[in-house]
């Protein structure tokens, strides 16, 4: 198809190339993105910025020309800077505290695809989505309940009780004032709920092209990211989460969910809280109209019933239940009797839902297996499409662990022997202590196995081809290739191992709790280790938030978590940071369309790391809307991308391998990918099954005509890169230095891709142009001495 485009498109004196770059994880400066000393904004709203290199007078300057088609082609370099959407200031730094919620939301997007026309699979998919929504609501209830234990139980009921030795700066006469302790215990919780409401109401707005028409949920898609659109159920789901959390808070001072109070006022409030909680969970279970895909479904009716005024009334009702429960309840100095039972009930329900999800995922993954059974093992989904269950388990255990760690830390901080945690918290410390012990036992053989593997590693034959005649570079490259390949190959195994270790620890603690077995004396060290681990977890996370808010560099490092999790729209959990993809993709598409209006302009979308996923989704959206001549002037270049080894395997319903193949067929040779074997995050995108035979690199991949199969042997580019299909394997360390070009020494791994001269050749090819070569008569960078 790309070859077709070359036959129709002719280059003339008016031809120019616009290279629109998108950065990846941890953000970057505008200057680094466009490879310039200075950069200025040329479009955007300050949150999403379109920048260009600037001259001394801070005016937009043209980029370096491209040597192609036997002449110099003008080039404009632009960059889209989106890092402000995920990092910067206190507000975004505190989003790290919502990481368990974000994991639960990501688990939804990791569900296996639903084959079209398969009714049992569709029913399984609906059940899985419903269970994920309920689990997400339970996770919200658990964290808010644990915050209430800290604020209302530990501080207000026990620490501020008259006659205690805790917080001695507060006089007894003030402790005996009726509303003081209730207000001190409930106001922080209500503020936390308000913050959750404000965070979940933030959305990155754009005036550019709207979301595409909705696709059926989790079905196989033709192009990557086809079903990445905003869910209209989010406002209703957000209200249901917060009202359920408020009802849970009201149950704590009333004795918990399993004990009906004797007093009439208490009984009325208890039945009200239980009834509201049940209705909220039922609505969460049935509110399933993903992305408005089926307007005739019941989800549309429920969403219409939960309109703005009704949602406001529901929130006021939840606040009234909390205030009423606090007003009629005396706070005993021995602690709230409903704290332990409420937290344990919510945690138990969350564990049960997670286990049920894991069981239902097995047949769903087996049904979906037909869509990837013909792929090589290295391209199939992680854990056979079952990855959503361990991710949800980790989300629940981290959320519960953070809440428990916060309670334990506060209990130690107030420093009073009279402050007592609920009984269930002892089992939580046992959980984490047992997980730490099991993790140590598992880690020892794993470390030994890794060490033996590194000692027995063999030299990679690709390295011999890339660094022929350069023994010093070959040695450092071989070590880096081996390390990076091990990380890419085993990342999902490490995640599964961590989830399994935590789950086994949880199983031990839950079994002992249900059986009523008190921990024997030899388990006391495990509880001590658990207390230390939970305290460190809470302290480390709070410190990370504080440091990120005050130190921009640290904020960018913490932003890695947000960059990965916040790419996905709110679906299972509404109380997560806003999705930046819903703003970045339409604005990139609009900017591309603006450039393509000029018939002499060719646009190359260039994405590094996470930016590779963004440009692939953007190109897929554009291919569905622009006309054929414009399609032939569009190309993409993914750089250090994890599209193939990570995203296609972790999210088989959103970025399946078939969608990448379809996109490659639409673009042909205008999809180029720069990759380094030393890059632990980026890898090949358009090829796989590579092997060296008779001194040549062979492999399978996407062909220019849209088919899949064996490719011609890789050729060596003038810069020393191995070009196999659409993948350009760069030598790392670089060859050179090259005259007139910036130089970077050593193994670069995931950084500084633009410094390699192969960058310009790949941009020219993605633009549908023939790049310069030594026989073209055009000057090419000359390698200096080594």
XYZ file of C-alpha atoms in Angstrom:
786
model
C 0.000 0.000 0.000
C 2.883 2.316 0.769
C 4.475 1.358 -2.539
C 1.175 2.294 -4.127
C 1.449 5.681 -2.420
C 4.911 6.211 -3.894
C 3.624 5.638 -7.401
C 0.886 8.215 -7.045
C 2.652 10.849 -4.987
C 5.277 12.928 -6.713
C 7.697 15.241 -4.981
C 8.088 18.783 -6.171
C 9.766 21.969 -5.115
C 6.849 22.702 -2.785
C 7.220 19.392 -0.899
C 7.991 19.698 2.804
C 7.907 17.331 5.782
C 6.331 18.149 9.147
C 7.770 15.956 11.890
C 5.373 16.054 14.850
C 7.041 14.534 17.902
C 5.363 13.141 21.027
C 7.392 12.382 24.135
C 7.063 9.367 26.398
C 7.208 8.563 30.103
C 8.350 11.066 32.722
C 7.719 13.969 30.372
C 10.443 16.124 28.929
C 11.251 19.756 28.295
C 10.060 21.411 25.124
C 13.661 22.073 24.118
C 14.660 18.418 24.451
C 11.607 17.268 22.537
C 12.427 19.330 19.437
C 16.228 18.982 19.879
C 16.801 22.720 20.196
C 18.433 25.146 22.590
C 15.219 27.141 22.796
C 11.589 26.405 21.949
C 8.382 28.413 21.732
C 4.697 27.510 21.751
C 2.901 27.766 18.407
C -0.450 26.249 19.456
C -2.191 24.590 22.388
C -3.818 25.705 25.607
C -0.845 25.542 27.966
C -1.751 22.065 29.215
C -1.252 20.425 25.845
C 1.446 22.469 24.076
C 2.538 22.462 20.436
C 6.125 23.749 20.335
C 8.762 24.483 17.704
C 12.472 25.366 17.853
C 13.082 29.087 18.311
C 15.695 31.489 17.004
C 17.458 34.161 19.054
C 14.425 36.430 18.840
C 12.149 33.662 20.168
C 10.457 33.211 16.810
C 9.561 29.756 15.430
C 12.445 28.484 13.349
C 12.539 25.824 10.609
C 14.011 22.442 11.387
C 17.030 20.821 9.738
C 16.468 19.799 6.134
C 16.063 16.164 5.112
C 18.428 14.679 2.554
C 16.083 12.645 0.351
C 14.872 12.211 -3.211
C 18.232 13.470 -4.494
C 17.870 16.900 -2.888
C 17.268 18.759 0.352
C 13.657 18.618 1.570
C 12.467 21.367 3.964
C 11.424 20.034 7.343
C 9.363 21.555 10.168
C 9.913 20.023 13.606
C 7.068 20.335 16.096
C 6.492 18.675 19.440
C 3.417 17.981 21.539
C 4.191 18.366 25.259
C 1.609 16.650 27.486
C 3.622 16.122 30.706
C 1.671 18.856 32.540
C -1.364 16.575 32.535
C 0.253 13.989 34.799
C 2.802 15.819 36.970
C 3.343 19.186 38.616
C 2.279 20.651 41.949
C 0.537 19.220 44.975
C -2.699 18.328 43.212
C -1.089 15.989 40.689
C 1.440 14.648 43.202
C -1.371 13.410 45.449
C -2.736 11.371 42.532
C -0.136 8.777 43.507
C -2.334 7.993 46.532
C -5.005 6.853 44.073
C -2.691 4.286 42.503
C -4.733 1.297 43.813
C -7.824 2.819 42.180
C -5.902 3.328 38.938
C -4.758 -0.301 38.977
C -8.352 -1.468 39.345
C -9.309 0.705 36.380
C -6.393 -0.620 34.299
C -7.529 -4.181 35.102
C -10.697 -3.508 33.108
C -8.705 -2.685 29.964
C -6.694 -5.899 30.383
C -9.741 -8.154 29.989
C -9.545 -10.604 27.063
C -11.411 -9.719 23.846
C -14.878 -11.016 23.095
C -15.125 -12.807 19.731
C -17.932 -11.368 17.644
C -21.087 -13.458 17.506
C -20.134 -15.575 20.528
C -23.037 -15.239 22.990
C -21.453 -17.134 25.950
C -18.329 -15.005 25.598
C -20.464 -11.860 25.565
C -22.230 -12.955 28.748
C -18.891 -13.750 30.375
C -17.562 -10.342 29.333
C -20.566 -8.613 30.885
C -20.134 -10.573 34.131
C -16.422 -9.738 34.266
C -17.039 -6.033 33.743
C -19.748 -6.066 36.425
C -17.439 -7.806 38.910
C -14.678 -5.306 38.191
C -17.034 -2.407 38.850
C -18.189 -3.939 42.134
C -14.582 -4.662 43.170
C -13.656 -1.047 42.388
C -16.563 0.217 44.533
C -15.499 -2.075 47.389
C -11.953 -0.739 47.089
C -13.233 2.820 47.458
C -15.307 1.763 50.486
C -12.293 -0.011 52.017
C -9.955 2.963 51.774
C -12.557 5.426 53.088
C -13.463 3.030 55.929
C -9.802 2.713 56.883
C -9.446 6.506 56.862
C -12.469 6.629 59.191
C -10.806 4.122 61.532
C -7.824 6.471 61.786
C -9.801 9.682 62.157
C -12.929 8.677 64.091
C -11.755 5.617 66.030
C -8.056 6.081 66.828
C -8.016 9.870 67.138
C -11.533 11.019 68.098
C -12.836 8.054 70.103
C -9.656 6.838 71.814
C -6.993 9.535 71.676
C -9.268 12.478 72.488
C -11.234 10.633 75.186
C -11.245 12.426 78.563
C -8.526 11.274 80.942
C -6.253 9.647 78.336
C -2.538 10.337 78.110
C -2.746 10.801 74.337
C -2.345 14.307 72.880
C -1.924 15.857 76.325
C -1.879 19.361 74.816
C -5.685 19.111 74.491
C -7.230 19.910 77.928
C -9.859 17.611 79.472
C -12.549 20.280 79.564
C -12.278 20.611 75.795
C -12.395 16.840 75.318
C -15.687 16.718 77.231
C -17.415 19.226 74.932
C -20.054 17.161 73.143
C -19.522 17.944 69.434
C -15.725 18.301 69.522
C -14.724 14.660 69.186
C -17.409 13.875 66.609
C -16.431 16.880 64.513
C -12.721 16.099 64.824
C -13.350 12.522 63.712
C -15.766 13.105 60.831
C -14.580 16.333 59.200
C -11.312 14.811 57.860
C -13.267 11.912 56.379
C -15.791 14.214 54.708
C -12.919 16.307 53.351
C -11.314 13.158 51.922
C -14.597 12.252 50.200
C -14.830 15.806 48.846
C -11.313 15.541 47.448
C -12.166 12.233 45.781
C -15.235 13.890 44.262
C -13.194 16.804 42.931
C -10.449 14.590 41.519
C -12.900 12.303 39.763
C -14.700 15.309 38.288
C -11.592 16.654 36.537
C -11.377 15.910 32.824
C -9.023 17.194 30.163
C -11.294 19.033 27.770
C -10.624 19.549 24.083
C -12.478 21.486 21.432
C -11.004 19.398 18.639
C -12.433 16.346 16.960
C -14.698 14.373 19.310
C -14.328 10.728 20.214
C -15.026 8.279 17.387
C -18.260 6.266 17.326
C -18.315 3.741 20.141
C -17.317 0.163 19.432
C -18.865 -2.787 21.291
C -17.041 -3.339 24.602
C -13.847 -5.389 24.514
C -14.486 -6.767 21.054
C -11.726 -7.343 18.576
C -10.936 -4.056 16.858
C -9.505 -3.395 13.419
C -7.220 -0.542 14.472
C -5.397 0.033 17.782
C -7.282 1.972 20.427
C -10.581 1.867 18.565
C -12.550 1.541 21.825
C -10.576 4.141 23.799
C -13.371 6.657 24.359
C -14.953 8.328 27.385
C -17.586 6.349 29.252
C -20.842 8.310 29.702
C -21.542 6.292 32.873
C -18.652 7.917 34.758
C -20.628 10.709 36.565
C -23.252 8.241 37.783
C -20.621 5.702 38.790
C -18.675 8.371 40.679
C -21.745 9.278 42.737
C -22.489 5.642 43.515
C -18.919 5.103 44.750
C -18.961 8.123 47.042
C -22.430 7.480 48.453
C -21.514 3.842 49.144
C -18.354 5.040 50.916
C -20.371 7.514 53.020
C -22.854 4.783 53.968
C -19.912 2.611 55.040
C -18.598 5.466 57.204
C -22.017 5.784 58.858
C -21.975 2.094 59.799
C -18.747 2.344 61.816
C -20.154 4.301 64.805
C -23.449 2.402 64.573
C -21.837 -0.964 65.335
C -21.023 -2.288 61.887
C -23.069 -4.076 59.209
C -23.861 -7.224 61.233
C -25.332 -5.745 64.438
C -28.666 -3.910 64.516
C -28.604 -1.168 67.199
C -31.183 -1.120 69.992
C -31.905 2.610 70.071
C -34.618 3.759 67.672
C -32.596 6.618 66.187
C -29.581 4.385 65.753
C -31.736 1.675 64.197
C -33.296 4.071 61.684
C -29.861 5.325 60.664
C -28.490 1.771 60.483
C -31.266 0.561 58.201
C -30.877 3.705 56.116
C -27.137 3.172 55.711
C -27.512 -0.537 54.881
C -30.311 0.198 52.403
C -28.378 2.969 50.652
C -25.267 0.793 50.522
C -27.202 -2.114 48.999
C -28.849 0.100 46.376
C -25.505 1.636 45.414
C -23.839 -1.751 44.941
C -26.824 -3.028 42.952
C -26.689 0.018 40.696
C -22.917 -0.380 40.226
C -23.504 -4.007 39.286
C -26.123 -3.189 36.658
C -24.726 0.099 35.289
C -23.172 -1.491 32.215
C -23.458 0.541 29.068
C -19.772 0.823 28.199
C -19.067 3.874 26.057
C -22.728 4.094 25.064
C -22.271 1.130 22.727
C -25.865 -0.070 23.091
C -28.274 2.857 23.739
C -31.221 0.499 24.170
C -29.685 -1.216 27.209
C -30.773 -0.685 30.796
C -27.598 1.250 31.518
C -28.963 4.177 29.523
C -32.116 4.261 31.649
C -30.185 4.052 34.896
C -27.817 6.788 33.739
C -30.807 8.978 32.858
C -32.338 8.303 36.285
C -29.080 9.302 37.979
C -29.080 12.798 36.488
C -27.399 15.808 38.056
C -30.073 16.737 40.631
C -30.563 13.110 41.688
C -26.800 12.674 42.136
C -26.637 15.820 44.279
C -29.492 14.589 46.461
C -27.821 11.185 46.827
C -24.566 12.792 47.981
C -26.439 14.978 50.469
C -28.217 11.873 51.767
C -24.862 10.146 52.285
C -23.472 13.157 54.161
C -26.653 13.309 56.269
C -26.246 9.640 57.216
C -22.651 10.249 58.318
C -23.527 13.370 60.324
C -26.557 11.688 61.887
C -24.576 8.613 62.899
C -21.890 10.800 64.439
C -24.419 12.962 66.257
C -26.381 10.159 67.950
C -23.422 7.938 68.838
C -21.309 8.218 71.958
C -17.662 7.583 71.180
C -16.358 5.026 73.699
C -12.774 5.466 74.852
C -12.136 1.777 74.130
C -12.769 2.297 70.420
C -15.676 1.874 68.041
C -17.111 -1.652 68.146
C -18.053 -1.487 64.447
C -14.595 -0.599 63.110
C -13.146 -4.077 62.863
C -16.297 -5.774 61.545
C -16.946 -3.105 58.908
C -13.406 -3.099 57.525
C -13.255 -6.894 57.583
C -16.628 -7.204 55.858
C -15.606 -4.884 53.030
C -12.200 -6.561 52.704
C -13.790 -10.001 52.694
C -16.257 -8.985 49.991
C -13.403 -7.582 47.908
C -11.443 -10.814 48.263
C -14.479 -12.869 47.287
C -15.188 -10.757 44.191
C -11.542 -10.974 43.127
C -11.547 -14.775 43.469
C -14.780 -15.036 41.480
C -13.311 -12.786 38.793
C -10.270 -15.049 38.569
C -12.468 -18.117 38.072
C -14.630 -16.493 35.395
C -11.557 -15.221 33.575
C -10.461 -18.789 32.843
C -13.294 -19.668 30.412
C -13.270 -16.117 28.995
C -9.556 -16.386 28.194
C -10.018 -19.868 26.725
C -12.766 -18.599 24.417
C -10.660 -15.610 23.358
C -7.653 -17.847 22.747
C -8.793 -18.474 19.179
C -7.821 -14.887 18.322
C -4.156 -15.421 19.212
C -3.567 -19.180 19.047
C -1.805 -18.854 15.698
C 0.722 -16.311 16.994
C 4.228 -17.186 18.200
C 4.496 -17.614 21.965
C 6.332 -14.300 22.353
C 3.371 -12.385 20.873
C 0.549 -13.997 22.845
C -1.125 -12.165 25.750
C 0.515 -12.361 29.144
C -0.790 -15.147 31.385
C -2.984 -16.364 28.538
C -5.272 -13.307 28.815
C -5.765 -13.843 32.578
C -3.685 -10.822 33.659
C -6.650 -8.770 34.878
C -7.167 -10.921 37.997
C -3.667 -10.535 39.515
C -3.686 -6.802 38.732
C -6.976 -6.411 40.611
C -5.583 -8.499 43.488
C -2.530 -6.260 43.732
C -4.782 -3.175 43.646
C -6.845 -4.492 46.571
C -3.843 -5.594 48.618
C -1.970 -2.332 48.053
C -5.075 -0.291 48.889
C -5.787 -2.265 52.035
C -2.110 -2.278 52.947
C -1.791 1.492 52.597
C -4.844 2.071 54.795
C -3.581 -0.352 57.417
C -0.105 1.144 57.258
C -1.544 4.613 57.776
C -3.517 3.434 60.813
C -0.493 1.686 62.307
C 1.700 4.729 61.677
C -0.812 7.066 63.330
C -1.142 4.676 66.270
C 2.635 4.699 66.765
C 2.820 8.451 66.189
C 0.410 9.384 68.971
C 2.515 7.204 71.246
C -0.127 6.105 73.709
C -0.537 2.573 75.033
C -4.284 3.162 75.379
C -4.795 3.462 71.603
C -5.799 0.074 70.197
C -6.272 -0.945 66.590
C -9.253 -3.134 65.593
C -8.612 -6.856 65.860
C -8.591 -7.401 62.101
C -5.488 -5.246 61.715
C -3.408 -7.906 63.413
C -4.267 -10.227 60.535
C -3.272 -7.538 58.031
C 0.164 -7.266 59.607
C 0.381 -11.061 59.510
C -0.566 -10.952 55.810
C 2.266 -8.622 54.906
C 4.718 -10.354 57.210
C 3.906 -13.739 55.678
C 4.160 -12.206 52.196
C 7.583 -10.799 53.070
C 8.768 -14.193 54.325
C 7.362 -16.026 51.297
C 8.845 -13.390 49.008
C 12.266 -13.906 50.569
C 12.007 -17.663 50.091
C 10.921 -17.201 46.464
C 13.502 -14.507 45.770
C 16.515 -16.621 46.709
C 16.134 -19.248 43.949
C 15.052 -16.557 41.479
C 18.178 -14.522 42.149
C 20.310 -17.654 41.852
C 18.606 -18.565 38.572
C 19.131 -15.036 37.197
C 22.785 -15.052 38.258
C 23.404 -18.410 36.582
C 21.671 -17.161 33.442
C 23.892 -14.102 33.288
C 27.025 -16.139 33.875
C 26.071 -18.577 31.139
C 24.889 -15.984 28.655
C 25.967 -16.365 25.084
C 26.969 -13.574 22.774
C 24.071 -12.346 20.647
C 24.696 -12.674 16.965
C 22.819 -9.431 16.214
C 25.470 -7.647 18.260
C 28.182 -9.170 16.045
C 26.476 -7.717 12.981
C 25.952 -4.270 14.494
C 29.441 -3.939 15.995
C 31.580 -5.881 13.543
C 35.204 -4.851 13.915
C 34.543 -2.889 17.138
C 35.352 -5.283 20.004
C 35.122 -2.672 22.764
C 31.600 -1.632 21.761
C 30.637 -5.246 21.242
C 31.437 -6.220 24.846
C 29.385 -3.455 26.471
C 26.546 -3.903 23.974
C 26.328 -7.652 24.573
C 25.871 -7.185 28.339
C 23.234 -4.491 27.812
C 21.371 -6.590 25.207
C 21.211 -9.539 27.585
C 19.985 -7.438 30.532
C 17.351 -5.602 28.496
C 16.080 -8.794 26.876
C 15.745 -10.463 30.292
C 13.724 -7.534 31.634
C 11.354 -7.469 28.664
C 10.935 -11.232 28.757
C 10.252 -11.519 32.491
C 8.444 -8.323 33.496
C 5.023 -9.972 33.530
C 6.444 -12.955 35.412
C 7.724 -10.633 38.135
C 4.280 -9.020 38.362
C 2.603 -12.416 38.586
C 5.088 -13.576 41.215
C 4.493 -10.476 43.340
C 0.734 -10.921 43.073
C 1.032 -14.604 43.956
C 3.207 -13.888 47.005
C 0.797 -11.265 48.333
C -2.182 -13.504 47.602
C -0.656 -16.444 49.485
C 0.017 -14.163 52.448
C -3.595 -12.986 52.297
C -4.780 -16.584 52.134
C -2.857 -17.465 55.279
C -4.232 -14.473 57.189
C -7.847 -14.940 56.020
C -7.847 -18.674 56.737
C -6.618 -18.102 60.279
C -9.208 -15.373 60.813
C -12.130 -17.484 59.538
C -11.012 -20.530 61.527
C -10.556 -18.401 64.642
C -6.938 -19.529 65.033
C -4.798 -17.173 67.031
C -1.327 -16.655 65.584
C 1.137 -18.969 67.365
C 4.164 -17.525 69.106
C 6.491 -18.376 66.234
C 4.432 -16.096 63.959
C 5.058 -13.047 66.128
C 8.153 -12.071 64.122
C 5.989 -12.144 60.971
C 3.555 -9.658 62.506
C 6.477 -7.441 63.481
C 7.810 -7.595 59.929
C 4.321 -6.811 58.630
C 4.021 -3.766 60.897
C 7.398 -2.529 59.648
C 6.481 -3.177 55.997
C 3.107 -1.424 56.262
C 4.599 1.553 58.077
C 7.301 1.874 55.448
C 4.712 1.552 52.666
C 2.607 4.408 54.036
C 5.595 6.588 54.902
C 7.334 6.022 51.555
C 4.214 6.859 49.568
C 3.480 10.014 51.557
C 7.117 11.081 51.300
C 7.077 10.465 47.541
C 4.033 12.706 47.226
C 5.673 15.466 49.283
C 8.924 15.264 47.345
C 7.144 15.207 43.990
C 5.217 18.357 44.852
C 8.362 20.251 45.804
C 10.951 18.796 43.426
C 10.056 18.810 39.701
C 12.630 16.148 38.817
C 11.282 13.785 41.443
C 7.789 14.631 40.306
C 8.642 13.448 36.813
C 9.946 10.169 38.227
C 6.733 9.672 40.179
C 4.907 10.660 36.990
C 5.895 7.348 35.410
C 3.092 5.714 37.388
C 0.601 8.356 36.277
C 1.794 8.245 32.661
C 1.126 4.515 32.484
C -2.131 4.376 34.437
C -3.725 7.634 33.289
C -3.586 6.736 29.611
C -6.720 4.635 30.145
C -10.165 6.284 30.354
C -12.261 5.907 33.497
C -14.223 2.711 33.123
C -14.229 0.349 36.115
C -13.224 2.997 38.664
C -14.371 6.618 38.242
C -12.239 8.077 41.045
C -8.947 8.050 39.181
C -6.911 10.874 37.622
C -8.230 12.079 34.264
C -7.240 10.272 31.075
C -4.828 12.360 29.022
C -5.302 10.255 25.867
C -8.802 11.701 25.436
C -7.201 15.126 24.987
C -3.848 14.320 23.391
C -5.126 12.088 20.587
C -7.840 14.465 19.261
C -5.498 17.458 19.438
C -2.716 15.608 17.644
C -5.186 14.487 15.002
C -6.490 18.048 14.568
C -2.953 19.427 14.219
C -2.112 16.744 11.652
C -5.237 17.514 9.605
C -4.306 21.198 9.690
C -0.901 20.431 8.160
C -2.304 17.977 5.613
C -4.544 20.682 4.137
C -1.449 21.831 2.282
C -1.133 19.320 -0.615
C 2.651 19.630 -0.593
C 3.011 18.708 3.099
C 3.749 15.242 4.424
C 3.300 14.611 8.158
C 5.289 12.096 10.191
C 3.967 11.424 13.708
C 6.946 10.455 15.854
C 6.416 8.914 19.277
C 9.043 7.916 21.817
C 8.184 5.213 24.383
C 4.601 5.882 25.546
C 4.375 8.377 22.709
C 4.579 5.426 20.313
C 1.208 4.183 21.582
C -0.220 7.687 21.302
C 0.862 8.178 17.671
C -0.362 4.690 16.710
C -3.840 5.429 18.122
C -3.803 8.889 16.515
C -2.859 7.484 13.123
C -5.586 4.854 13.429
C -8.183 7.565 14.119
C -6.921 9.668 11.216
C -7.017 6.797 8.750
C -10.750 6.493 9.427
C -11.505 10.157 8.689
C -9.111 11.651 6.111
C -9.303 11.136 2.346
C -7.019 8.905 0.302
C -4.491 11.545 -0.906
C -4.067 12.708 2.698
C -3.651 9.119 3.882
C -0.745 8.711 1.467
C 0.955 11.763 3.011
C 0.733 10.434 6.578
C 3.408 8.291 8.225
C 4.423 7.350 11.754
C 7.680 6.524 13.482
C 7.680 4.686 16.807
C 10.875 5.052 18.828
C 11.866 2.830 21.744
C 8.289 1.580 21.742
C 6.744 -1.196 23.835
C 3.757 -1.652 21.525
C 4.612 -5.241 20.605
C 6.213 -6.795 23.689
C 4.039 -5.049 26.327
C 0.851 -3.350 25.172
C -0.288 -5.922 22.618
C 0.220 -8.639 25.234
C -1.145 -6.821 28.310
C -4.191 -5.267 26.592
C -5.309 -7.818 23.982
C -8.761 -6.261 23.608
C -7.482 -2.715 22.981
C -4.169 -3.071 21.131
C -4.270 -6.628 19.780
C -1.621 -7.881 17.395
C -4.214 -8.007 14.611
C -4.881 -4.270 14.984
C -1.165 -3.509 14.645
C -1.072 -5.694 11.539
C -4.047 -3.814 10.093
C -2.419 -0.453 10.822
C 0.827 -1.628 9.219
C -1.126 -2.729 6.164
C -2.690 0.730 5.866
C 0.645 2.542 6.202
C 2.955 0.092 4.427
C 6.551 1.329 4.419
C 5.419 4.592 6.034
C 5.555 2.961 9.492
C 9.146 2.962 10.699
C 10.377 1.906 14.129
C 13.711 2.731 15.743
C 14.803 0.202 18.345
C 17.869 -0.786 20.332
C 18.545 -4.198 21.779
C 19.964 -2.400 24.822
C 16.649 -0.679 25.556
C 14.811 -2.411 28.446
C 11.543 -0.581 27.663
C 11.511 -0.423 23.876
C 11.747 -3.236 21.373
C 10.789 -4.336 17.895
C 7.326 -3.332 16.683
C 6.877 -4.610 13.134
C 9.049 -7.780 13.160
C 9.534 -10.898 15.282
C 11.128 -14.348 15.115
C 14.504 -12.807 14.264
C 17.560 -14.982 13.702
C 20.991 -14.630 12.163
C 21.806 -17.065 9.349
C 24.940 -16.917 7.162
C 25.751 -13.471 8.502
C 22.314 -12.050 7.669
C 19.481 -11.000 9.954
C 16.211 -12.703 8.993
C 12.761 -12.497 10.507
C 8.989 -12.438 10.138
C 6.857 -9.339 10.197
C 4.486 -6.933 8.500
C 5.069 -6.667 4.756
C 4.524 -3.459 2.748
C 1.558 -5.013 0.908
C -0.343 -5.581 4.150
C 0.392 -9.298 4.525
C 2.391 -11.060 7.240
C 5.258 -13.443 6.567
C 9.020 -13.889 6.150
C 10.876 -10.713 5.236
C 13.889 -10.128 3.002
C 17.210 -10.181 4.849
C 18.039 -7.014 6.737
C 20.282 -4.516 4.979
C 22.859 -2.292 6.627
C 22.050 1.399 6.348
C 24.755 4.029 5.737
C 24.687 4.818 9.486
C 25.345 1.199 10.484
C 21.753 0.310 11.471
C 20.217 -3.044 10.544
C 16.930 -2.426 8.718
C 14.598 -5.431 8.808
C 11.129 -4.676 7.508
C 9.979 -1.534 9.293
C 12.375 -1.947 12.247
C 15.686 -0.081 12.321
C 18.043 -1.741 14.821
C 20.498 0.932 15.930
C 24.057 0.161 17.030
C 24.453 1.071 20.692
C 27.056 2.425 21.464
C 26.686 4.528 18.357
C 29.050 4.537 15.461
C 30.808 7.792 14.755
C 31.273 10.519 15.889
C 29.702 12.034 12.768
C 30.839 15.356 11.412
C 28.327 18.140 12.068
C 26.080 16.092 14.341
C 25.581 15.892 18.080
C 27.381 12.965 19.708
C 26.470 10.780 22.688
C 28.963 8.248 24.016
C 28.333 4.951 25.776
C 25.307 2.676 25.931
C 22.215 4.881 25.549
C 19.461 2.319 26.105
C 16.096 4.095 26.202
C 17.318 7.685 25.817
C 18.710 10.044 23.183
C 17.280 8.374 20.086
C 17.294 11.624 17.993
C 21.089 11.787 18.264
C 21.448 8.790 15.958
C 21.722 9.797 12.257
C 19.381 6.923 11.388
C 16.592 9.114 12.798
C 16.608 11.333 9.678
C 16.624 8.359 7.312
C 13.623 6.821 9.105
C 11.716 10.142 9.027
C 12.291 10.398 5.277
C 11.049 6.828 4.752
C 7.990 7.428 6.960
C 7.229 10.473 4.800
C 7.215 8.237 1.727
C 10.548 9.582 0.455
C 13.728 7.804 -0.589
C 16.429 8.754 1.932
C 19.897 9.758 0.837
C 22.549 7.072 0.552
C 26.267 7.194 -0.255
C 25.567 6.742 -3.949
C 23.072 9.575 -4.239
C 25.644 12.318 -4.589
C 24.296 14.079 -1.485
C 26.581 14.742 1.464
C 26.188 12.261 4.308
C 27.645 12.577 7.834
C 31.207 11.349 7.899
C 32.316 9.093 10.750
C 35.195 10.475 12.792
C 37.996 8.487 14.310
C 37.441 6.232 17.266
